[in-house]
Coordinates of C-alpha atoms and ligand atoms in Angstrom, one line a residue:
M91 CA 79.2 135.8 75.9
R92 CA 75.4 135.3 75.6
K93 CA 74.1 134.0 72.3
P94 CA 70.5 134.6 71.5
G95 CA 68.4 131.7 70.3
S96 CA 66.5 131.7 67.0
V97 CA 63.4 133.2 68.7
S98 CA 62.8 136.2 70.8
D99 CA 60.5 134.6 73.4
P100 CA 62.7 132.6 75.8
L101 CA 59.6 130.5 76.6
W102 CA 59.0 129.6 73.0
Y103 CA 58.8 125.9 73.8
K104 CA 55.5 126.5 75.7
D105 CA 53.7 127.3 72.5
A106 CA 55.6 124.9 70.2
I107 CA 54.3 122.0 68.2
I108 CA 57.2 119.6 68.0
Y109 CA 57.6 117.1 65.1
E110 CA 59.9 114.1 65.8
L111 CA 61.7 112.6 62.9
H112 CA 64.8 110.5 62.0
V113 CA 66.8 112.1 59.1
K114 CA 67.4 108.6 57.7
A115 CA 63.6 108.0 57.4
F116 CA 62.5 111.3 55.9
A117 CA 63.9 112.0 52.4
D118 CA 66.8 110.6 50.4
S119 CA 68.5 113.3 48.2
N120 CA 71.3 111.2 46.7
N121 CA 69.4 108.0 46.1
D122 CA 71.6 105.7 48.2
G123 CA 68.5 104.5 50.1
I124 CA 69.1 106.5 53.2
G125 CA 67.5 109.8 54.1
D126 CA 69.9 112.7 54.6
F127 CA 70.0 116.4 55.6
R128 CA 69.8 117.6 52.0
G129 CA 66.6 115.6 51.6
L130 CA 65.2 116.9 54.8
M131 CA 65.9 120.5 53.7
Q132 CA 63.7 119.8 50.6
K133 CA 60.9 118.9 52.9
L134 CA 60.9 121.9 55.2
D135 CA 58.0 123.5 53.3
Y136 CA 55.9 120.4 54.1
L137 CA 56.6 120.9 57.8
T138 CA 55.8 124.6 57.8
D139 CA 52.7 123.9 55.8
L140 CA 51.6 121.3 58.4
G141 CA 52.1 124.0 61.0
V142 CA 54.6 122.4 63.3
T143 CA 57.1 124.9 64.8
C144 CA 60.0 122.7 66.0
I145 CA 61.8 119.7 64.6
W146 CA 63.2 117.1 67.0
L147 CA 65.9 115.1 65.2
L148 CA 66.7 111.6 66.4
P149 CA 70.4 110.8 66.7
F150 CA 72.3 111.6 63.5
F151 CA 75.9 111.2 64.8
P152 CA 78.6 108.8 63.8
S153 CA 77.6 105.4 65.2
P154 CA 77.7 101.7 64.5
L155 CA 73.9 101.9 64.4
R156 CA 73.1 99.0 66.7
D157 CA 70.6 101.1 68.6
D158 CA 69.5 103.4 65.7
G159 CA 72.2 105.9 66.6
Y160 CA 71.7 106.0 70.3
D161 CA 75.0 104.2 70.4
I162 CA 77.2 107.2 69.6
S163 CA 80.9 106.9 68.5
D164 CA 81.6 110.6 67.9
Y165 CA 79.5 113.3 69.6
M166 CA 80.6 116.2 67.4
N167 CA 80.0 115.1 63.9
V168 CA 77.3 113.8 61.5
H169 CA 77.0 110.1 60.4
P170 CA 78.4 110.1 56.8
S171 CA 75.2 108.4 55.5
Y172 CA 73.2 111.5 56.4
G173 CA 75.7 114.2 55.1
T174 CA 78.3 116.4 56.6
I175 CA 78.4 118.8 59.5
N176 CA 78.2 121.6 56.8
D177 CA 75.0 120.0 55.5
F178 CA 73.7 120.0 59.1
Q179 CA 74.5 123.7 59.4
L180 CA 72.8 124.5 56.1
F181 CA 69.7 122.6 57.3
L182 CA 69.7 124.4 60.6
D183 CA 69.9 127.8 59.0
A184 CA 67.2 126.9 56.4
A185 CA 64.9 125.7 59.3
H186 CA 65.5 129.0 61.2
E187 CA 64.9 131.1 58.1
R188 CA 61.4 129.5 58.0
G189 CA 60.8 130.1 61.7
L190 CA 61.3 126.5 62.7
Q191 CA 63.2 125.6 65.8
V192 CA 65.5 122.5 65.9
M193 CA 66.1 120.1 68.8
I194 CA 68.7 117.4 68.8
E195 CA 69.7 114.5 71.1
L196 CA 72.2 114.7 74.0
V197 CA 72.8 111.0 74.8
I198 CA 75.2 111.1 77.7
N199 CA 74.2 108.1 79.9
H200 CA 76.2 105.9 77.5
T201 CA 78.3 105.7 74.4
S202 CA 78.9 103.1 71.8
D203 CA 81.5 100.5 72.7
Q204 CA 83.2 101.8 69.5
H205 CA 83.7 105.3 71.0
P206 CA 87.4 106.2 71.3
W207 CA 86.8 106.8 75.0
F208 CA 85.7 103.2 75.6
Q209 CA 88.5 101.9 73.4
A210 CA 91.0 103.9 75.5
A211 CA 89.3 103.0 78.8
R212 CA 89.5 99.2 78.2
T213 CA 93.3 99.4 77.5
S214 CA 94.2 101.8 80.3
P215 CA 95.2 100.7 83.8
P216 CA 92.5 100.5 86.5
G217 CA 92.2 103.8 88.3
S218 CA 93.7 105.9 85.4
P219 CA 91.7 108.9 84.2
A220 CA 91.0 107.2 80.8
R221 CA 89.7 104.0 82.4
E222 CA 87.5 105.9 84.8
F223 CA 85.4 107.3 81.9
Y224 CA 83.2 104.2 82.4
V225 CA 81.9 102.2 85.3
W226 CA 84.0 99.1 86.0
S227 CA 83.9 96.3 88.6
D228 CA 85.7 93.0 89.3
S229 CA 82.4 91.3 89.9
D230 CA 78.9 91.5 88.5
Q231 CA 77.4 91.8 92.0
L232 CA 77.2 95.5 92.5
Y233 CA 74.0 97.6 92.0
K234 CA 71.9 94.5 92.2
D235 CA 68.7 96.6 92.8
A236 CA 68.9 98.2 89.4
R237 CA 66.2 96.8 87.0
I238 CA 67.0 95.6 83.5
I239 CA 65.4 97.9 80.9
F240 CA 65.9 95.9 77.6
T241 CA 64.5 92.7 79.1
D242 CA 64.3 90.9 75.8
T243 CA 68.0 91.1 75.0
E244 CA 69.9 91.7 78.3
K245 CA 70.3 89.3 81.2
S246 CA 72.5 91.6 83.3
N247 CA 73.5 95.3 83.5
W248 CA 77.1 94.1 83.7
S249 CA 79.1 92.7 80.8
W250 CA 82.6 91.2 80.9
D251 CA 85.2 92.9 78.8
P252 CA 88.0 90.5 77.9
V253 CA 90.4 93.4 77.0
A254 CA 90.0 95.3 80.3
Q255 CA 89.6 92.0 82.3
A256 CA 86.7 93.6 84.2
Y257 CA 83.0 94.0 84.1
Y258 CA 81.5 97.3 82.7
W259 CA 78.1 98.7 83.6
H260 CA 75.4 99.3 81.0
R261 CA 71.7 100.2 81.5
F262 CA 70.8 99.4 77.9
F263 CA 72.4 97.2 75.3
S264 CA 75.7 95.5 76.3
H265 CA 77.3 97.5 73.4
Q266 CA 76.4 100.7 75.2
P267 CA 78.7 101.2 78.2
D268 CA 77.5 103.8 80.7
L269 CA 79.7 106.9 81.2
N270 CA 81.0 107.4 84.8
F271 CA 79.6 110.7 86.1
D272 CA 81.6 110.4 89.3
N273 CA 84.6 111.3 87.1
P274 CA 84.6 115.2 86.6
R275 CA 86.3 114.8 83.3
V276 CA 83.2 113.1 81.9
M277 CA 81.1 116.2 82.7
E278 CA 83.8 118.4 81.1
E279 CA 83.5 116.5 77.9
V280 CA 79.7 116.5 78.0
I281 CA 79.7 120.3 78.4
K282 CA 82.1 120.6 75.4
V283 CA 79.5 118.6 73.3
L284 CA 76.7 120.8 74.6
H285 CA 78.6 124.0 73.7
F286 CA 79.5 122.6 70.2
W287 CA 75.8 122.1 69.2
L288 CA 74.5 125.2 70.9
D289 CA 77.2 127.3 69.2
M290 CA 75.9 125.9 65.9
G291 CA 72.5 127.3 66.9
V292 CA 70.4 124.4 67.9
D293 CA 67.4 125.5 70.0
G294 CA 66.9 122.5 72.2
L295 CA 68.3 119.2 73.3
R296 CA 66.5 116.0 74.5
L297 CA 68.4 114.5 77.4
D298 CA 68.2 110.7 76.7
A299 CA 67.9 108.2 79.5
I300 CA 68.6 110.9 82.1
P301 CA 67.5 109.1 85.3
Y302 CA 70.4 106.6 85.1
L303 CA 73.5 108.9 85.1
V304 CA 74.8 107.9 88.5
E305 CA 74.8 104.5 90.3
R306 CA 75.0 103.8 94.1
D307 CA 74.9 100.4 95.6
G308 CA 71.8 99.7 97.7
T309 CA 69.6 101.9 95.5
N310 CA 67.8 101.2 92.3
C311 CA 70.3 103.6 90.6
E312 CA 67.5 105.8 89.3
N313 CA 66.8 109.5 90.0
L314 CA 69.6 109.8 92.5
A315 CA 70.5 113.2 94.1
E316 CA 73.9 112.9 92.3
T317 CA 72.1 112.6 89.0
H318 CA 70.1 115.7 89.7
A319 CA 73.3 117.5 90.6
A320 CA 74.8 116.5 87.2
I321 CA 71.7 117.9 85.4
K322 CA 72.0 121.1 87.3
K323 CA 75.5 121.5 86.0
I324 CA 74.4 120.9 82.4
R325 CA 71.7 123.5 82.9
A326 CA 74.0 126.0 84.4
A327 CA 76.5 125.5 81.5
L328 CA 73.6 126.3 79.1
D329 CA 72.4 129.4 81.0
E330 CA 75.8 130.8 81.4
R331 CA 76.3 131.3 77.6
Y332 CA 73.0 131.0 75.8
E333 CA 69.5 132.5 75.8
G334 CA 66.3 131.0 74.5
R335 CA 67.5 127.4 74.4
M336 CA 65.8 124.4 76.0
I337 CA 66.5 121.0 77.5
L338 CA 63.9 118.2 77.6
A339 CA 64.1 115.3 80.0
E340 CA 63.5 111.7 78.8
A341 CA 62.7 110.3 82.3
N342 CA 60.3 107.4 82.1
Q343 CA 59.3 107.6 85.7
P344 CA 56.2 108.1 87.9
P345 CA 54.9 111.7 88.0
I346 CA 56.4 112.5 91.4
N347 CA 59.9 111.5 90.2
V348 CA 59.5 113.1 86.7
R349 CA 58.7 116.3 88.6
D350 CA 62.2 116.4 90.1
Y351 CA 63.7 116.8 86.6
F352 CA 62.3 120.3 86.5
G353 CA 64.1 121.1 89.8
D354 CA 63.4 124.6 91.0
G355 CA 63.4 125.7 87.3
D356 CA 67.1 125.0 87.4
E357 CA 67.1 121.5 85.7
C358 CA 65.2 120.7 82.5
H359 CA 62.7 123.2 80.9
M360 CA 60.6 120.3 79.7
A361 CA 60.0 116.6 80.5
F362 CA 57.9 114.1 78.7
H363 CA 54.7 113.1 80.4
F364 CA 55.4 109.4 80.3
P365 CA 52.8 108.4 82.9
L366 CA 50.0 109.9 81.0
M367 CA 50.7 108.3 77.6
P368 CA 49.7 104.7 78.2
R369 CA 46.7 105.8 80.3
I370 CA 45.2 107.6 77.4
Y371 CA 45.2 104.3 75.5
M372 CA 43.8 102.6 78.5
A373 CA 41.0 105.1 79.0
L374 CA 40.0 104.7 75.4
S375 CA 39.9 101.0 75.5
Q376 CA 38.1 100.8 78.8
E377 CA 35.8 103.7 77.6
D378 CA 36.3 105.3 81.0
R379 CA 38.0 108.6 81.7
Q380 CA 39.4 107.5 85.1
P381 CA 42.9 106.3 84.0
I382 CA 43.5 109.8 82.7
T383 CA 41.9 111.8 85.5
D384 CA 43.7 109.7 88.1
I385 CA 47.1 110.3 86.6
M386 CA 46.5 113.9 86.1
A387 CA 45.5 114.2 89.7
Q388 CA 48.8 112.7 90.6
T389 CA 50.7 115.1 88.3
P390 CA 52.3 117.8 90.5
E391 CA 52.6 121.5 89.7
I392 CA 55.7 122.5 87.9
P393 CA 57.7 125.8 87.9
E394 CA 56.3 128.6 85.8
I395 CA 59.0 128.4 83.1
C396 CA 58.6 124.6 82.7
Q397 CA 56.5 122.6 80.4
W398 CA 55.2 119.0 79.9
G399 CA 56.0 117.3 76.6
M400 CA 52.8 115.5 75.5
F401 CA 52.9 112.6 73.1
L402 CA 50.9 109.7 71.8
R403 CA 53.6 107.7 70.0
N404 CA 57.3 108.0 69.4
H405 CA 60.2 106.0 67.9
D406 CA 60.1 103.5 70.8
E407 CA 57.6 101.0 72.0
L408 CA 54.5 102.2 73.8
T409 CA 56.1 101.6 77.1
L410 CA 54.2 99.9 79.9
E411 CA 56.9 100.3 82.5
M412 CA 55.0 102.9 84.4
V413 CA 51.7 101.1 84.8
T414 CA 50.7 98.4 87.3
G415 CA 50.9 94.7 86.5
D416 CA 47.2 94.4 86.0
E417 CA 47.1 97.5 83.8
R418 CA 50.0 96.0 81.8
D419 CA 48.1 92.7 81.2
Y420 CA 45.1 94.7 80.2
M421 CA 47.0 96.8 77.7
Y422 CA 48.8 93.8 76.2
L423 CA 45.4 92.2 75.7
A424 CA 43.8 95.3 74.3
Y425 CA 46.5 96.5 72.0
S426 CA 48.8 93.6 71.0
A427 CA 46.8 90.6 69.8
D428 CA 49.9 89.3 67.9
P429 CA 52.9 88.6 70.2
R430 CA 55.1 90.2 67.5
M431 CA 53.6 93.5 68.5
R432 CA 55.3 93.3 71.9
I433 CA 58.9 94.2 72.8
N434 CA 60.6 94.5 76.2
V435 CA 57.9 96.0 78.5
G436 CA 55.8 97.5 75.8
I437 CA 54.0 97.5 72.4
R438 CA 55.8 98.4 69.2
R439 CA 53.1 99.9 67.1
R440 CA 52.2 103.2 65.5
L441 CA 49.2 105.3 66.4
A442 CA 46.9 104.5 63.5
P443 CA 47.2 100.7 63.8
L444 CA 46.7 100.9 67.5
M445 CA 43.5 102.7 66.7
D446 CA 42.5 99.9 64.3
N447 CA 42.7 102.6 61.6
N448 CA 39.5 104.1 63.0
R449 CA 39.6 107.7 61.9
R450 CA 37.4 108.9 64.8
R451 CA 39.6 107.3 67.4
I452 CA 42.7 108.8 65.7
E453 CA 41.1 112.2 65.8
L454 CA 39.9 111.9 69.4
L455 CA 43.4 111.0 70.6
N456 CA 44.9 113.9 68.7
S457 CA 42.3 116.2 70.2
L458 CA 43.5 115.2 73.6
L459 CA 47.1 115.7 72.6
F460 CA 46.4 119.2 71.4
S461 CA 44.2 120.3 74.3
F462 CA 46.0 118.8 77.3
P463 CA 48.4 121.1 79.2
G464 CA 51.8 120.9 77.6
T465 CA 53.5 121.0 74.3
P466 CA 52.3 118.4 71.7
I467 CA 54.9 116.2 70.1
L468 CA 54.0 114.4 66.8
Y469 CA 55.8 111.4 65.5
Y470 CA 56.6 111.6 61.7
G471 CA 54.1 109.8 59.6
D472 CA 51.4 109.7 62.2
E473 CA 49.9 112.9 60.6
I474 CA 49.0 110.7 57.6
G475 CA 48.1 107.6 59.6
M476 CA 51.1 105.6 58.6
G477 CA 51.2 101.9 59.6
D478 CA 54.0 99.7 61.0
N479 CA 55.7 96.5 60.1
I480 CA 55.8 94.1 63.0
Y481 CA 58.0 91.6 61.1
L482 CA 61.0 93.9 61.3
G483 CA 63.3 93.5 64.4
D484 CA 63.7 95.7 67.4
R485 CA 61.6 98.9 67.1
N486 CA 62.3 99.2 63.4
G487 CA 58.7 98.5 62.5
V488 CA 57.8 102.0 63.5
R489 CA 60.8 103.5 61.7
T490 CA 60.1 102.8 58.1
P491 CA 60.5 105.4 55.3
M492 CA 58.1 108.4 55.2
Q493 CA 55.4 107.8 52.6
W494 CA 55.4 110.8 50.4
S495 CA 53.6 109.5 47.3
G496 CA 52.5 106.5 45.4
D497 CA 55.7 106.5 43.4
R498 CA 58.5 103.9 43.7
N499 CA 59.8 103.6 47.3
A500 CA 56.9 105.8 48.5
G501 CA 58.6 108.8 46.9
F502 CA 61.2 108.6 49.7
S503 CA 64.1 107.6 47.4
R504 CA 64.9 106.7 43.8
A505 CA 67.3 103.9 44.9
N506 CA 66.9 100.3 44.0
P507 CA 64.2 99.1 46.5
A508 CA 66.6 96.5 47.8
R509 CA 69.0 99.2 48.8
L510 CA 66.7 101.1 51.2
Y511 CA 67.7 101.2 54.8
S512 CA 64.3 99.6 55.5
P513 CA 61.5 98.2 53.3
V514 CA 58.7 100.7 52.8
I515 CA 55.2 99.5 53.9
M516 CA 53.5 97.8 51.1
D517 CA 50.4 96.0 52.2
P518 CA 47.0 97.0 50.7
V519 CA 45.7 98.8 53.8
W520 CA 48.8 100.6 55.1
G521 CA 51.0 100.6 52.0
Y522 CA 52.3 103.8 50.4
E523 CA 49.9 103.5 47.5
A524 CA 47.0 103.8 50.0
I525 CA 48.6 106.2 52.5
N526 CA 50.8 109.0 51.3
V527 CA 51.3 112.7 51.6
E528 CA 50.6 113.6 48.0
A529 CA 47.2 111.8 48.0
Q530 CA 46.2 113.4 51.3
Q531 CA 47.2 116.8 50.2
G532 CA 44.8 116.5 47.3
D533 CA 41.9 115.3 49.5
P534 CA 40.2 118.0 51.6
S535 CA 38.9 115.4 54.0
S536 CA 42.2 113.6 54.6
L537 CA 43.7 113.0 58.0
L538 CA 46.6 115.3 56.9
N539 CA 44.3 118.2 56.2
W540 CA 42.4 117.6 59.5
M541 CA 45.7 117.6 61.4
R542 CA 46.8 120.8 59.7
N543 CA 43.5 122.4 60.6
M544 CA 43.8 121.3 64.3
I545 CA 47.4 122.6 64.5
A546 CA 46.4 125.9 63.1
L547 CA 43.5 126.2 65.6
R548 CA 45.6 125.2 68.5
K549 CA 48.2 127.8 67.6
L550 CA 45.6 130.6 67.8
F551 CA 45.0 129.8 71.5
P552 CA 48.0 130.1 73.8
V553 CA 45.7 128.8 76.6
F554 CA 46.4 125.3 75.4
G555 CA 50.1 125.5 75.9
R556 CA 50.1 127.8 79.0
G557 CA 46.7 127.6 80.7
T558 CA 45.4 125.7 83.7
L559 CA 43.4 122.4 83.6
R560 CA 40.3 121.5 85.6
F561 CA 38.2 118.4 85.1
L562 CA 34.5 118.7 85.4
G563 CA 32.4 116.1 87.1
A564 CA 29.9 114.3 84.9
L565 CA 28.1 111.2 86.1
N566 CA 28.8 109.5 82.8
R567 CA 32.4 108.4 83.0
K568 CA 32.6 107.7 79.3
I569 CA 32.6 111.4 78.9
M570 CA 35.6 113.5 79.9
A571 CA 35.2 117.2 80.2
Y572 CA 37.7 119.8 81.3
I573 CA 38.3 123.5 81.3
R574 CA 41.4 125.2 80.1
E575 CA 41.9 128.7 81.3
L576 CA 44.4 131.5 80.8
D577 CA 44.0 135.3 81.3
G578 CA 40.3 135.2 81.0
V579 CA 40.2 132.9 78.0
Q580 CA 38.2 129.8 79.0
I581 CA 37.8 126.7 76.9
L582 CA 35.6 123.8 77.6
C583 CA 36.7 120.5 76.1
V584 CA 34.4 117.4 76.0
A585 CA 35.4 114.0 74.8
N586 CA 33.4 110.8 74.3
L587 CA 35.7 107.9 75.0
S588 CA 33.1 105.3 73.9
H589 CA 32.2 103.7 70.5
V590 CA 28.6 104.7 70.8
W591 CA 26.6 107.9 71.4
Q592 CA 26.7 109.3 74.9
P593 CA 24.7 112.0 76.7
A594 CA 26.2 114.0 79.6
E595 CA 25.2 116.7 82.0
L596 CA 28.1 118.9 82.9
D597 CA 28.4 121.0 86.0
L598 CA 29.2 124.4 84.6
S599 CA 28.4 126.4 87.7
G600 CA 30.4 129.5 87.7
F601 CA 29.9 130.0 84.0
E602 CA 26.2 130.9 84.0
G603 CA 25.2 133.3 81.2
M604 CA 28.3 132.4 79.1
L605 CA 28.0 131.4 75.5
P606 CA 29.9 128.3 74.4
V607 CA 31.1 128.7 70.8
E608 CA 32.3 125.6 69.0
M609 CA 35.8 126.4 67.9
L610 CA 36.2 124.5 64.6
G611 CA 33.0 125.8 63.0
Y612 CA 32.5 129.0 65.2
V613 CA 29.0 127.8 66.0
E614 CA 27.1 129.2 69.0
F615 CA 25.8 126.6 71.4
P616 CA 23.0 127.3 73.9
A617 CA 24.0 129.7 76.7
V618 CA 25.0 128.2 80.1
T619 CA 22.2 128.5 82.7
S620 CA 22.1 127.5 86.3
A621 CA 20.9 124.0 85.2
P622 CA 23.4 121.3 84.3
Y623 CA 24.7 121.8 80.8
R624 CA 23.6 119.0 78.5
V625 CA 25.7 117.7 75.6
T626 CA 25.4 114.6 73.4
L627 CA 28.4 113.3 71.6
G628 CA 28.6 110.7 68.8
P629 CA 31.1 107.8 68.9
Y630 CA 34.6 109.1 69.8
E631 CA 33.5 112.6 69.2
F632 CA 35.0 115.7 70.9
L633 CA 34.0 119.3 71.3
W634 CA 36.1 122.4 71.9
L635 CA 33.9 125.2 73.1
E636 CA 35.2 128.7 73.8
L637 CA 33.2 130.2 76.7
Q638 CA 32.4 133.7 75.6
Q639 CA 30.6 136.5 77.3
N640 CA 27.0 136.5 76.1
M641 CA 26.7 140.0 74.6
A642 CA 23.0 139.4 73.8
A643 CA 22.4 138.7 77.5
T644 CA 24.5 141.6 78.6
Y645 CA 23.2 144.3 76.2
G646 CA 20.0 142.7 74.9
N647 CA 19.5 142.0 71.1
L648 CA 20.5 145.3 69.4
Ligands
LIG148 C1 66.0 105.9 74.9 C2 65.7 106.0 73.4 O1 64.5 106.6 73.2 C3 65.8 104.6 72.9 O2 65.4 104.6 71.5 C4 67.1 104.0 73.1 O3 67.2 102.7 72.7 C5 67.5 104.1 74.6 N1 67.3 105.4 75.1 C6 69.0 103.8 74.8 O4 69.7 104.8 74.3
LIG149 CA1 70.9 109.5 51.0

């Protein structure tokens, strides 16, 4: 049986604009202080109006919520706070009716310690099939070369279980035991989960923490061949029954290792471009394009059907695991003046505060997000420039309620404010009275309207999602210029990474005679000649120019 997806083009994810959100944070329909699927359904028009094409839902499954739902205790249901499985189906169908795709999470590296599998494992005899669902050891000395990821809270990747009288392995919190992929029954269960959600009609799944599936002593237990073999099985199970669906790798690794998660087009369709993300911030702060051009030069080609997932911020900290020690020190200095802004190996802040609320910088970074090769992924609230709350624990400061209006609780919920799952942001600069959807919808020059405009423009040009990228040399390294090209469509993008005006001379040889047309205003720029092409950009300005054939030059002025 092959079930078609909700779209006819199997490569839909290459042209998508993905919007990441947590159902609990978006809209509360029953006023218990927690967002839910019925609330989210009421906001679908907002998302179609913004122009995004795919919703990525953070984990919404039953869970003790000690890692915001990444600690799952039942894979095939909905957390009662967010609604029922029927509500989910209604939401999914309503999204599809509007032409929106839906992605969910497949968190299979670990479960919650409250999952019935773990409860059964710890009480079952060593060596029994139930026990072998997890990774056990009599000592905590195995796999010593595996790094600790949650450095602020965990001292070891092993924890002692007094019931099992053994240590169990966990790459994240100690309440998240890792599943044992050496046990074929684990994969059988994972595939049941995969089928369950694909049968309901979800279009994509994000594979959480995918480099850590299999452990081997003497290795760092990341990216092992056995892990790739497991992903290939998941992909084969998807291809066997379904069409037009997608899996996306969360592999926070150097480019060469991320590349392997695409396989030969037989692992993941997409992978986040983790190495690029922090380097965008570094380039901006250093006012130098080199961190970006360097990492892009190290980014390997990927199979034709595959796609990079590009993002500026997400629900986690701005991770600095994939930069050098010096670069990390620099980033901490540049972007986390208050130590509360730091967590583990990263910075827990949203986009607008990272940009010091400078509208030009916010726009510049979004222009890179929308014009670099890959599919852009927006984090809810960043389209209106929401702030964060560094006084909340863990990464909760970037997970506060969506700010819909200046009404009570930011229009997110009618509950007693004390009952909200998280306080709304209330300070004079970032609070919901200053920053909210309703106000920005009524303001033609708002960030929200700017984002909507950019998304609409980006969607008119498949070259952004599917075309090639070539950087142009310019002596002035504060200017970054690149050509995107697909099927004869050529776009020249130029960005000024500095806080002051910058001139640049671009080498446009090969484009002589062409006419650059600015894409936001459809304004013709001087034609390209054999001389270097001169541009001057204001602070943090960017230009998108479509290089068109110069009809006047070809046919003369008629
Ligand atoms: C990655 C998720 O993005 C993060 O939020 C979570 O804490 C870890 N995986 C562990 O599940
Ligand atoms: Ca609710």
